[in-house]
CSV table of C-alpha atoms in Angstrom, one decimal:
chain,number,residue,atom,x,y,z
A,1,UNK,CA,74.5,-84.8,13.2
A,2,UNK,CA,72.6,-87.1,15.7
A,3,UNK,CA,74.7,-90.0,16.9
A,4,UNK,CA,72.4,-92.8,15.7
A,5,UNK,CA,72.3,-91.3,12.2
A,6,UNK,CA,76.1,-91.1,12.2
A,7,UNK,CA,76.5,-94.7,13.4
A,8,UNK,CA,73.9,-95.8,10.8
A,9,UNK,CA,75.9,-94.1,8.0
A,10,UNK,CA,79.1,-95.6,9.2
A,11,UNK,CA,77.6,-99.1,9.2
A,12,UNK,CA,76.3,-98.5,5.6
A,13,UNK,CA,79.8,-97.3,4.5
A,14,UNK,CA,81.4,-100.2,6.1
A,15,UNK,CA,79.1,-102.5,4.1
A,16,UNK,CA,80.2,-100.7,0.9
A,17,UNK,CA,83.8,-101.1,1.9
A,18,UNK,CA,83.4,-104.9,2.4
A,19,UNK,CA,81.7,-105.1,-1.0
A,20,UNK,CA,84.5,-103.1,-2.6
A,21,UNK,CA,87.0,-105.7,-1.2
A,22,UNK,CA,85.1,-108.5,-3.0
A,23,UNK,CA,84.9,-106.3,-6.2
A,24,UNK,CA,88.7,-105.9,-6.0
A,25,UNK,CA,89.2,-109.6,-6.5
A,26,UNK,CA,87.0,-109.4,-9.6
A,27,UNK,CA,88.9,-106.4,-10.9
A,28,UNK,CA,92.2,-108.2,-10.4
A,29,UNK,CA,90.9,-111.3,-12.1
A,30,UNK,CA,89.8,-109.2,-15.0
A,31,UNK,CA,93.2,-107.5,-15.2
A,32,UNK,CA,94.9,-110.9,-15.2
A,33,UNK,CA,92.7,-112.1,-18.0
A,34,UNK,CA,93.4,-109.1,-20.1
A,35,UNK,CA,97.2,-109.5,-19.7
A,36,UNK,CA,97.0,-113.2,-20.4
A,37,UNK,CA,94.9,-112.7,-23.5
A,38,UNK,CA,97.3,-110.0,-24.7
A,39,UNK,CA,100.3,-112.2,-24.2
A,40,UNK,CA,98.6,-115.0,-26.1
A,41,UNK,CA,97.7,-112.7,-29.0
A,42,UNK,CA,101.2,-111.4,-29.1
A,43,UNK,CA,102.6,-114.9,-29.2
A,44,UNK,CA,100.2,-115.9,-32.0
A,45,UNK,CA,101.0,-112.8,-34.0
A,46,UNK,CA,104.7,-113.4,-33.6
A,47,UNK,CA,104.3,-116.9,-34.9
A,48,UNK,CA,102.4,-115.7,-37.9
A,49,UNK,CA,105.1,-113.1,-38.7
A,50,UNK,CA,107.8,-115.7,-38.3
A,51,UNK,CA,106.0,-117.8,-40.9
A,52,UNK,CA,106.0,-114.9,-43.3
A,53,UNK,CA,109.7,-114.4,-42.6
A,54,UNK,CA,110.4,-118.0,-43.5
A,55,UNK,CA,108.2,-117.7,-46.6
A,56,UNK,CA,110.2,-114.7,-47.7
A,57,UNK,CA,113.5,-116.3,-46.9
A,58,UNK,CA,112.5,-119.4,-48.9
A,59,UNK,CA,111.4,-117.2,-51.8
A,60,UNK,CA,114.8,-115.6,-51.9
A,61,UNK,CA,116.5,-119.0,-51.8
A,62,UNK,CA,114.3,-120.2,-54.7
A,63,UNK,CA,115.4,-117.2,-56.7
A,64,UNK,CA,119.0,-117.9,-55.8
A,65,UNK,CA,118.6,-121.5,-57.0
A,66,UNK,CA,117.0,-120.3,-60.2
A,67,UNK,CA,119.9,-117.9,-60.8
A,68,UNK,CA,122.3,-120.8,-60.4
A,69,UNK,CA,120.3,-122.8,-63.0
A,70,UNK,CA,120.4,-119.9,-65.5
A,71,UNK,CA,124.2,-119.5,-65.0
A,72,UNK,CA,124.8,-123.2,-65.5
A,73,UNK,CA,122.6,-123.5,-68.6
A,74,UNK,CA,122.0,-120.2,-70.5
A,75,UNK,CA,125.0,-118.2,-69.5
A,76,UNK,CA,127.2,-121.3,-69.8
A,77,UNK,CA,126.0,-121.7,-73.4
A,78,UNK,CA,126.6,-118.0,-74.1
A,79,UNK,CA,130.2,-118.1,-72.8
A,80,UNK,CA,131.0,-121.2,-74.8
A,81,UNK,CA,129.4,-119.8,-77.9
A,82,UNK,CA,131.4,-116.6,-77.6
A,83,UNK,CA,134.6,-118.6,-77.1
A,84,UNK,CA,133.7,-120.7,-80.1
A,85,UNK,CA,133.2,-117.6,-82.3
A,86,UNK,CA,136.3,-115.8,-81.1
A,87,UNK,CA,137.8,-116.0,-84.5
A,88,UNK,CA,134.7,-115.0,-86.4
A,89,UNK,CA,134.8,-111.4,-87.5
A,90,UNK,CA,131.1,-110.7,-87.3
A,91,UNK,CA,130.3,-112.2,-83.9
A,92,UNK,CA,133.5,-111.4,-82.2
A,93,UNK,CA,132.9,-107.8,-83.2
A,94,UNK,CA,129.4,-107.8,-81.8
A,95,UNK,CA,130.4,-109.7,-78.6
A,96,UNK,CA,133.2,-107.2,-78.0
A,97,UNK,CA,130.8,-104.4,-78.4
A,98,UNK,CA,128.4,-106.0,-75.9
A,99,UNK,CA,130.9,-107.6,-73.4
A,100,UNK,CA,134.2,-106.4,-72.3
A,101,UNK,CA,137.0,-108.9,-71.9
A,102,UNK,CA,136.7,-108.5,-68.1
A,103,UNK,CA,133.0,-109.1,-68.2
A,104,UNK,CA,133.5,-112.3,-70.2
A,105,UNK,CA,136.1,-113.5,-67.7
A,106,UNK,CA,133.7,-112.7,-64.9
A,107,UNK,CA,130.9,-114.6,-66.6
A,108,UNK,CA,133.2,-117.5,-67.1
A,109,UNK,CA,134.1,-117.6,-63.4
A,110,UNK,CA,130.4,-117.2,-62.6
A,111,UNK,CA,129.5,-120.2,-64.7
A,112,UNK,CA,132.3,-122.3,-63.1
A,113,UNK,CA,131.3,-121.3,-59.6
A,114,UNK,CA,127.7,-121.9,-60.3
A,115,UNK,CA,128.4,-125.4,-61.5
A,116,UNK,CA,130.4,-126.0,-58.3
A,117,UNK,CA,127.6,-124.6,-56.2
A,118,UNK,CA,125.1,-126.7,-58.0
A,119,UNK,CA,127.1,-129.8,-57.1
A,120,UNK,CA,127.4,-128.6,-53.5
A,121,UNK,CA,123.6,-128.1,-53.2
A,122,UNK,CA,123.0,-131.9,-53.1
A,123,UNK,CA,125.2,-132.1,-50.0
A,124,UNK,CA,123.9,-128.9,-48.5
A,125,UNK,CA,127.3,-127.3,-48.5
A,126,UNK,CA,126.2,-124.3,-50.6
A,127,UNK,CA,122.6,-123.9,-49.3
A,128,UNK,CA,123.5,-120.8,-47.3
A,129,UNK,CA,124.7,-119.1,-50.4
A,130,UNK,CA,121.4,-119.3,-52.2
A,131,UNK,CA,119.6,-116.7,-50.0
A,132,UNK,CA,122.5,-114.3,-50.5
A,133,UNK,CA,122.3,-115.0,-54.2
A,134,UNK,CA,118.6,-114.4,-54.3
A,135,UNK,CA,118.8,-111.2,-52.3
A,136,UNK,CA,121.7,-109.5,-54.0
A,137,UNK,CA,123.3,-109.2,-57.4
A,138,UNK,CA,124.8,-112.4,-58.5
A,139,UNK,CA,127.6,-111.6,-60.8
A,140,UNK,CA,129.9,-109.8,-58.4
A,141,UNK,CA,129.9,-112.5,-55.8
A,142,UNK,CA,130.0,-115.4,-58.3
A,143,UNK,CA,132.7,-113.9,-60.3
A,144,UNK,CA,135.2,-114.2,-57.5
A,145,UNK,CA,138.3,-116.3,-58.1
A,146,UNK,CA,137.3,-119.4,-56.2
A,147,UNK,CA,134.1,-121.3,-55.5
A,148,UNK,CA,134.9,-121.4,-51.8
A,149,UNK,CA,135.2,-117.6,-51.7
A,150,UNK,CA,132.0,-117.2,-53.6
A,151,UNK,CA,130.0,-119.4,-51.3
A,152,UNK,CA,131.6,-117.9,-48.2
A,153,UNK,CA,130.9,-114.4,-49.5
A,154,UNK,CA,127.3,-115.1,-50.3
A,155,UNK,CA,126.6,-117.1,-47.1
A,156,UNK,CA,128.4,-114.4,-45.1
A,157,UNK,CA,126.3,-111.7,-46.6
A,158,UNK,CA,123.2,-113.7,-45.7
A,159,UNK,CA,124.3,-114.3,-42.2
A,160,UNK,CA,125.6,-110.9,-41.3
A,161,UNK,CA,123.1,-108.8,-43.0
A,162,UNK,CA,120.4,-107.4,-40.6
A,163,UNK,CA,117.5,-108.0,-42.9
A,164,UNK,CA,118.5,-111.5,-43.9
A,165,UNK,CA,119.4,-112.5,-40.5
A,166,UNK,CA,116.0,-111.3,-39.4
A,167,UNK,CA,114.3,-113.1,-42.3
A,168,UNK,CA,116.2,-116.2,-41.3
A,169,UNK,CA,114.2,-116.3,-38.2
A,170,UNK,CA,116.1,-114.1,-35.8
A,171,UNK,CA,114.2,-112.9,-32.8
A,172,UNK,CA,112.0,-109.9,-33.2
A,173,UNK,CA,113.1,-107.1,-30.9
A,174,UNK,CA,109.5,-105.9,-30.6
A,175,UNK,CA,108.6,-108.4,-28.1
A,176,UNK,CA,106.0,-107.2,-25.6
A,177,UNK,CA,107.5,-107.0,-22.2
A,178,UNK,CA,105.7,-107.4,-18.9
A,179,UNK,CA,105.5,-103.6,-18.4
A,180,UNK,CA,106.9,-104.0,-14.9
A,181,UNK,CA,103.4,-104.7,-13.6
A,182,UNK,CA,102.8,-107.1,-10.9
A,183,UNK,CA,99.4,-108.6,-10.9
A,184,UNK,CA,99.2,-110.2,-7.6
A,185,UNK,CA,95.8,-111.7,-7.0
A,186,UNK,CA,94.5,-110.5,-3.7
A,187,UNK,CA,92.7,-113.2,-1.9
A,188,UNK,CA,90.6,-112.4,1.1
A,189,UNK,CA,91.7,-114.8,3.7
A,190,UNK,CA,90.1,-115.3,7.1
A,191,UNK,CA,87.7,-113.0,8.9
A,192,UNK,CA,88.9,-109.6,9.9
A,193,UNK,CA,87.2,-107.2,12.2
A,194,UNK,CA,84.4,-105.2,10.5
A,195,UNK,CA,85.8,-101.7,10.2
A,196,UNK,CA,89.3,-103.0,9.3
A,197,UNK,CA,87.7,-105.2,6.6
A,198,UNK,CA,85.8,-102.1,5.3
A,199,UNK,CA,88.9,-99.9,5.1
A,200,UNK,CA,90.9,-102.8,3.6
A,201,UNK,CA,88.2,-103.3,1.0
A,202,UNK,CA,88.5,-99.7,-0.1
A,203,UNK,CA,92.3,-99.9,-0.2
A,204,UNK,CA,92.3,-103.2,-2.1
A,205,UNK,CA,89.8,-101.8,-4.6
A,206,UNK,CA,92.0,-98.8,-5.2
A,207,UNK,CA,95.0,-101.0,-5.9
A,208,UNK,CA,92.8,-103.2,-8.2
A,209,UNK,CA,91.7,-100.2,-10.2
A,210,UNK,CA,95.3,-99.3,-10.8
A,211,UNK,CA,96.1,-102.9,-11.8
A,212,UNK,CA,93.3,-102.8,-14.3
A,213,UNK,CA,94.6,-99.6,-15.8
A,214,UNK,CA,98.1,-101.2,-16.1
A,215,UNK,CA,96.6,-104.2,-17.7
A,216,UNK,CA,94.8,-101.9,-20.3
A,217,UNK,CA,98.1,-100.2,-20.9
A,218,UNK,CA,99.8,-103.5,-21.5
A,219,UNK,CA,97.0,-104.6,-23.8
A,220,UNK,CA,97.4,-101.3,-25.8
A,221,UNK,CA,101.1,-101.8,-26.2
A,222,UNK,CA,100.6,-105.4,-27.5
A,223,UNK,CA,97.7,-104.5,-29.8
A,224,UNK,CA,99.8,-101.7,-31.4
A,225,UNK,CA,102.8,-104.1,-31.8
A,226,UNK,CA,100.6,-106.7,-33.4
A,227,UNK,CA,99.3,-104.0,-35.9
A,228,UNK,CA,102.9,-103.0,-36.6
A,229,UNK,CA,103.6,-106.7,-37.4
A,230,UNK,CA,100.8,-106.7,-39.9
A,231,UNK,CA,102.4,-103.8,-41.6
A,232,UNK,CA,105.8,-105.6,-41.6
A,233,UNK,CA,104.0,-108.5,-43.2
A,234,UNK,CA,103.0,-106.2,-46.1
A,235,UNK,CA,106.6,-105.2,-46.5
A,236,UNK,CA,107.7,-108.8,-46.5
A,237,UNK,CA,105.0,-109.5,-49.2
A,238,UNK,CA,106.6,-106.7,-51.3
A,239,UNK,CA,110.0,-108.4,-51.0
A,240,UNK,CA,108.5,-111.6,-52.3
A,241,UNK,CA,106.7,-109.7,-55.0
A,242,UNK,CA,110.0,-108.1,-56.0
A,243,UNK,CA,111.7,-111.5,-56.1
A,244,UNK,CA,108.9,-112.9,-58.3
A,245,UNK,CA,109.2,-109.9,-60.6
A,246,UNK,CA,112.9,-110.3,-61.1
A,247,UNK,CA,112.5,-114.1,-61.6
A,248,UNK,CA,109.7,-113.7,-64.1
A,249,UNK,CA,111.8,-111.2,-66.2
A,250,UNK,CA,114.8,-113.6,-66.1
A,251,UNK,CA,112.5,-116.5,-67.1
A,252,UNK,CA,110.9,-114.6,-70.0
A,253,UNK,CA,114.3,-113.7,-71.4
A,254,UNK,CA,115.6,-117.2,-70.8
A,255,UNK,CA,112.7,-118.7,-72.8
A,256,UNK,CA,113.5,-116.5,-75.7
A,257,UNK,CA,117.2,-117.1,-75.3
A,258,UNK,CA,116.6,-120.9,-75.5
A,259,UNK,CA,114.4,-120.5,-78.5
A,260,UNK,CA,117.3,-118.8,-80.2
A,261,UNK,CA,119.6,-121.6,-79.1
A,262,UNK,CA,117.2,-124.2,-80.7
A,263,UNK,CA,117.2,-122.1,-83.9
A,264,UNK,CA,120.9,-121.8,-84.0
A,265,UNK,CA,121.6,-125.5,-83.3
A,266,UNK,CA,119.0,-126.5,-85.9
A,267,UNK,CA,120.2,-124.3,-88.7
A,268,UNK,CA,123.9,-124.2,-88.4
A,269,UNK,CA,125.9,-126.3,-90.8
A,270,UNK,CA,129.4,-125.1,-90.1
A,271,UNK,CA,131.2,-123.0,-87.5
A,272,UNK,CA,131.1,-119.8,-89.6
A,273,UNK,CA,127.3,-120.1,-90.1
A,274,UNK,CA,126.9,-120.4,-86.4
A,275,UNK,CA,128.9,-117.4,-85.6
A,276,UNK,CA,127.5,-115.1,-88.3
A,277,UNK,CA,123.9,-115.9,-88.0
A,278,UNK,CA,121.4,-113.2,-87.0
A,279,UNK,CA,120.2,-115.4,-84.2
A,280,UNK,CA,123.7,-115.5,-82.7
A,281,UNK,CA,123.7,-111.7,-82.6
A,282,UNK,CA,120.4,-111.7,-80.9
A,283,UNK,CA,121.6,-114.3,-78.5
A,284,UNK,CA,124.5,-112.1,-77.4
A,285,UNK,CA,122.3,-109.1,-76.7
A,286,UNK,CA,119.8,-111.4,-75.0
A,287,UNK,CA,122.6,-112.9,-72.9
A,288,UNK,CA,123.8,-109.4,-71.9
A,289,UNK,CA,120.2,-108.6,-70.7
A,290,UNK,CA,120.1,-111.9,-68.9
A,291,UNK,CA,123.4,-111.1,-67.1
A,292,UNK,CA,122.1,-107.7,-66.1
A,293,UNK,CA,118.9,-109.1,-64.8
A,294,UNK,CA,120.8,-111.8,-62.8
A,295,UNK,CA,122.7,-108.9,-61.2
A,296,UNK,CA,119.7,-107.1,-59.9
A,297,UNK,CA,119.4,-107.1,-56.1
A,298,UNK,CA,116.0,-107.7,-54.5
A,299,UNK,CA,117.3,-105.9,-51.3
A,300,UNK,CA,119.6,-102.9,-51.4
A,301,UNK,CA,123.3,-103.1,-50.6
A,302,UNK,CA,122.8,-102.8,-46.9
A,303,UNK,CA,119.8,-105.1,-47.1
A,304,UNK,CA,117.9,-102.7,-44.9
A,305,UNK,CA,115.8,-101.0,-47.5
A,306,UNK,CA,112.5,-102.5,-46.6
A,307,UNK,CA,112.9,-102.0,-42.9
A,308,UNK,CA,114.1,-98.5,-43.5
A,309,UNK,CA,111.1,-97.8,-45.6
A,310,UNK,CA,108.7,-99.0,-42.9
A,311,UNK,CA,110.6,-96.9,-40.4
A,312,UNK,CA,110.5,-93.8,-42.6
A,313,UNK,CA,106.8,-94.1,-43.1
A,314,UNK,CA,106.3,-94.5,-39.4
A,315,UNK,CA,108.4,-91.3,-38.7
A,316,UNK,CA,106.6,-89.4,-41.4
A,317,UNK,CA,103.2,-90.1,-40.1
A,318,UNK,CA,104.3,-89.6,-36.5
A,319,UNK,CA,105.4,-86.1,-37.4
A,320,UNK,CA,102.0,-85.1,-38.6
B,1,UNK,CA,82.8,-113.9,29.8
B,2,UNK,CA,80.5,-111.7,27.8
B,3,UNK,CA,81.2,-108.8,30.1
B,4,UNK,CA,84.9,-109.4,29.6
B,5,UNK,CA,84.7,-109.2,25.8
B,6,UNK,CA,82.5,-106.2,26.0
B,7,UNK,CA,85.1,-104.5,28.1
B,8,UNK,CA,87.9,-105.2,25.6
B,9,UNK,CA,86.2,-104.2,22.3
B,10,UNK,CA,84.1,-101.3,23.4
B,11,UNK,CA,85.7,-98.2,21.8
B,12,UNK,CA,85.6,-94.8,23.4
B,13,UNK,CA,83.6,-92.0,21.6
B,14,UNK,CA,86.9,-90.5,20.4
B,15,UNK,CA,88.1,-93.8,19.0
B,16,UNK,CA,84.7,-94.4,17.3
B,17,UNK,CA,84.9,-91.0,15.7
B,18,UNK,CA,88.4,-91.6,14.6
B,19,UNK,CA,87.4,-95.0,13.1
B,20,UNK,CA,84.5,-93.4,11.2
B,21,UNK,CA,86.8,-90.7,9.9
B,22,UNK,CA,89.3,-93.3,8.7
B,23,UNK,CA,86.5,-95.2,7.0
B,24,UNK,CA,85.2,-92.0,5.3
B,25,UNK,CA,88.8,-91.0,4.2
B,26,UNK,CA,89.3,-94.5,2.7
B,27,UNK,CA,85.9,-94.3,0.9
B,28,UNK,CA,86.8,-90.8,-0.5
B,29,UNK,CA,90.2,-91.9,-1.6
B,30,UNK,CA,88.8,-95.0,-3.3
B,31,UNK,CA,86.2,-92.9,-5.0
B,32,UNK,CA,88.8,-90.5,-6.3
B,33,UNK,CA,91.1,-93.3,-7.5
B,34,UNK,CA,88.2,-95.0,-9.2
B,35,UNK,CA,87.4,-91.8,-11.1
B,36,UNK,CA,91.1,-91.1,-12.0
B,37,UNK,CA,91.7,-94.7,-13.2
B,38,UNK,CA,88.4,-94.8,-15.1
B,39,UNK,CA,89.5,-91.6,-16.9
B,40,UNK,CA,93.0,-93.1,-17.6
B,41,UNK,CA,91.4,-96.3,-19.1
B,42,UNK,CA,89.1,-94.2,-21.3
B,43,UNK,CA,92.2,-92.3,-22.5
B,44,UNK,CA,94.1,-95.5,-23.1
B,45,UNK,CA,91.2,-96.9,-25.2
B,46,UNK,CA,90.9,-93.7,-27.2
B,47,UNK,CA,94.6,-93.4,-27.8
B,48,UNK,CA,94.8,-97.1,-28.8
B,49,UNK,CA,92.0,-96.7,-31.3
B,50,UNK,CA,93.7,-93.7,-32.9
B,51,UNK,CA,97.0,-95.4,-33.0
B,52,UNK,CA,95.6,-98.6,-34.5
B,53,UNK,CA,93.7,-96.7,-37.1
B,54,UNK,CA,96.9,-94.8,-38.0
B,55,UNK,CA,98.9,-98.0,-38.4
B,56,UNK,CA,96.0,-99.8,-40.3
B,57,UNK,CA,95.8,-96.9,-42.7
B,58,UNK,CA,99.6,-97.0,-43.3
B,59,UNK,CA,99.3,-100.7,-44.0
B,60,UNK,CA,96.5,-100.2,-46.4
B,61,UNK,CA,98.4,-97.4,-48.1
B,62,UNK,CA,101.5,-99.6,-48.4
B,63,UNK,CA,99.5,-102.5,-49.8
B,64,UNK,CA,97.7,-100.3,-52.2
B,65,UNK,CA,100.9,-98.7,-53.3
B,66,UNK,CA,102.7,-102.1,-53.8
B,67,UNK,CA,99.7,-103.5,-55.6
B,68,UNK,CA,99.5,-100.6,-58.0
B,69,UNK,CA,103.2,-100.3,-58.6
B,70,UNK,CA,103.7,-104.0,-59.2
B,71,UNK,CA,100.7,-104.1,-61.5
B,72,UNK,CA,101.9,-101.0,-63.4
B,73,UNK,CA,105.4,-102.4,-63.8
B,74,UNK,CA,104.1,-105.8,-64.9
B,75,UNK,CA,102.1,-104.1,-67.6
B,76,UNK,CA,105.1,-102.1,-68.7
B,77,UNK,CA,107.4,-105.1,-68.8
B,78,UNK,CA,104.8,-107.1,-70.7
B,79,UNK,CA,104.6,-104.3,-73.3
B,80,UNK,CA,108.4,-104.4,-73.6
B,81,UNK,CA,108.3,-108.1,-74.1
B,82,UNK,CA,105.7,-107.7,-76.9
B,83,UNK,CA,108.1,-105.2,-78.5
B,84,UNK,CA,111.0,-107.6,-78.1
B,85,UNK,CA,109.0,-110.4,-79.8
B,86,UNK,CA,108.2,-108.1,-82.7
B,87,UNK,CA,111.9,-107.3,-82.9
B,88,UNK,CA,112.9,-111.0,-82.9
B,89,UNK,CA,110.3,-111.9,-85.5
B,90,UNK,CA,111.2,-109.0,-87.9
B,91,UNK,CA,115.0,-109.2,-87.2
B,92,UNK,CA,114.8,-105.6,-86.1
B,93,UNK,CA,118.0,-105.5,-84.1
B,94,UNK,CA,117.4,-101.9,-82.8
B,95,UNK,CA,114.0,-102.8,-81.5
B,96,UNK,CA,115.5,-105.9,-79.7
B,97,UNK,CA,118.2,-103.8,-78.1
B,98,UNK,CA,115.8,-101.0,-77.1
B,99,UNK,CA,113.2,-103.3,-75.6
B,100,UNK,CA,115.8,-105.4,-73.8
B,101,UNK,CA,117.3,-102.2,-72.4
B,102,UNK,CA,113.9,-101.0,-71.2
B,103,UNK,CA,113.1,-104.3,-69.6
B,104,UNK,CA,116.4,-104.3,-67.7
B,105,UNK,CA,115.9,-100.6,-66.8
B,106,UNK,CA,112.5,-101.2,-65.4
B,107,UNK,CA,113.5,-104.3,-63.5
B,108,UNK,CA,116.6,-102.5,-62.1
B,109,UNK,CA,114.5,-99.7,-60.6
B,110,UNK,CA,113.3,-101.0,-57.3
B,111,UNK,CA,109.5,-100.6,-56.8
B,112,UNK,CA,110.4,-99.6,-53.2
B,113,UNK,CA,112.2,-96.6,-54.5
B,114,UNK,CA,108.9,-94.8,-55.1
B,115,UNK,CA,108.2,-95.1,-51.4
B,116,UNK,CA,110.6,-92.2,-50.9
B,117,UNK,CA,108.2,-89.8,-52.7
B,118,UNK,CA,105.4,-91.1,-50.7
B,119,UNK,CA,107.3,-90.3,-47.5
B,120,UNK,CA,108.1,-86.8,-48.9
B,121,UNK,CA,104.4,-86.3,-49.4
B,122,UNK,CA,103.7,-87.3,-45.9
B,123,UNK,CA,106.2,-84.6,-44.8
B,124,UNK,CA,104.8,-81.9,-47.1
B,125,UNK,CA,102.2,-79.8,-45.3
B,126,UNK,CA,100.9,-78.6,-48.7
B,127,UNK,CA,100.0,-82.1,-49.7
B,128,UNK,CA,96.4,-82.6,-48.4
B,129,UNK,CA,95.7,-85.8,-50.2
B,130,UNK,CA,97.8,-88.6,-51.4
B,131,UNK,CA,96.6,-90.4,-54.4
B,132,UNK,CA,98.1,-93.8,-55.4
């Protein structure tokens, strides 16, 4: 190749190299913007998820408070009514068929502990127990011998259980990390000799290309985590839906239970009428259903059901 | 002065050739890296879209599942309460007990339990379509 042509080509290439150096700065800026936007999106998504966690936690607390109310009113009435009718052949027979002696004792304890918890709510002493009460079956925990034990057991379950601790606002392990990428902004400083600047431009541009790829990888990681969070929000919604379903069923039974109480109180003239009335029999079976509904857990025993379900679906679809 | 500078910076033909070769190598390397990284980024984008679509369809499936299950259960429980009311009105003790038993049974069964069969369907290669 003739020398002038070679030199001309080299000068042209050197110009491209210098231009590539400037382009590298733009690529690095772009990479930095991508990472910053991804970090901001992840932060916002995490905030939104935490709100849903709190909402779910509050829903379980409300259910717990509602259960306490039912124990201190309806179940309280039921236990007292059964005690009152102990000597009445008809109702005692029915109540014995429906409730064992042990169950009645447990219900009695549950009522007493609920009354104590209700008092403690004003001072905040028993607040921690409500979430546990909403999330799990109530009778077992409330039936314990002392109020202190019941509160400690329910609060302890709420505190140590993975799902509830998480719902309580624990940190989400799925935080997006930095990916080990260092996005140093390369600034061209000072004048360098022409050929060196050209070679340096190509080198910087190559590094910037790699930075941009790392930024896209980071963005991918974050976008996927955000989408997973949306799925988790659906599971949280189902927990709230389940809590509402259980509460609605309890409320419906409670309404009918209270209508029976009104009927019984209005029509009874003497103790024997009270115990032998059809309404009293209905009240006992209704009370049994109420007790069973109060004992239904929203979360499973390990409290990990919803998270397990999400995980299983993930695995199942990944295996496709 | 000019002469002095000229003496210092003037490269030999061999140095000039070496400099040009370094420049060409750097250009070639940059061109290669640009192509490799562009391909990687296209792969990342394609992979991301597939993954996002997969998760979004799971979320939709879950939402649809829960919506249908809760709606179906609500209807069943409501029907049982109607039966309970009939039992209360007519003093039909058997109907009261049966309807209460059914309400408790439905309520006890976690709506999330059905997810297991959904998961099994995902695993089953013979299941081509999942209808909720």
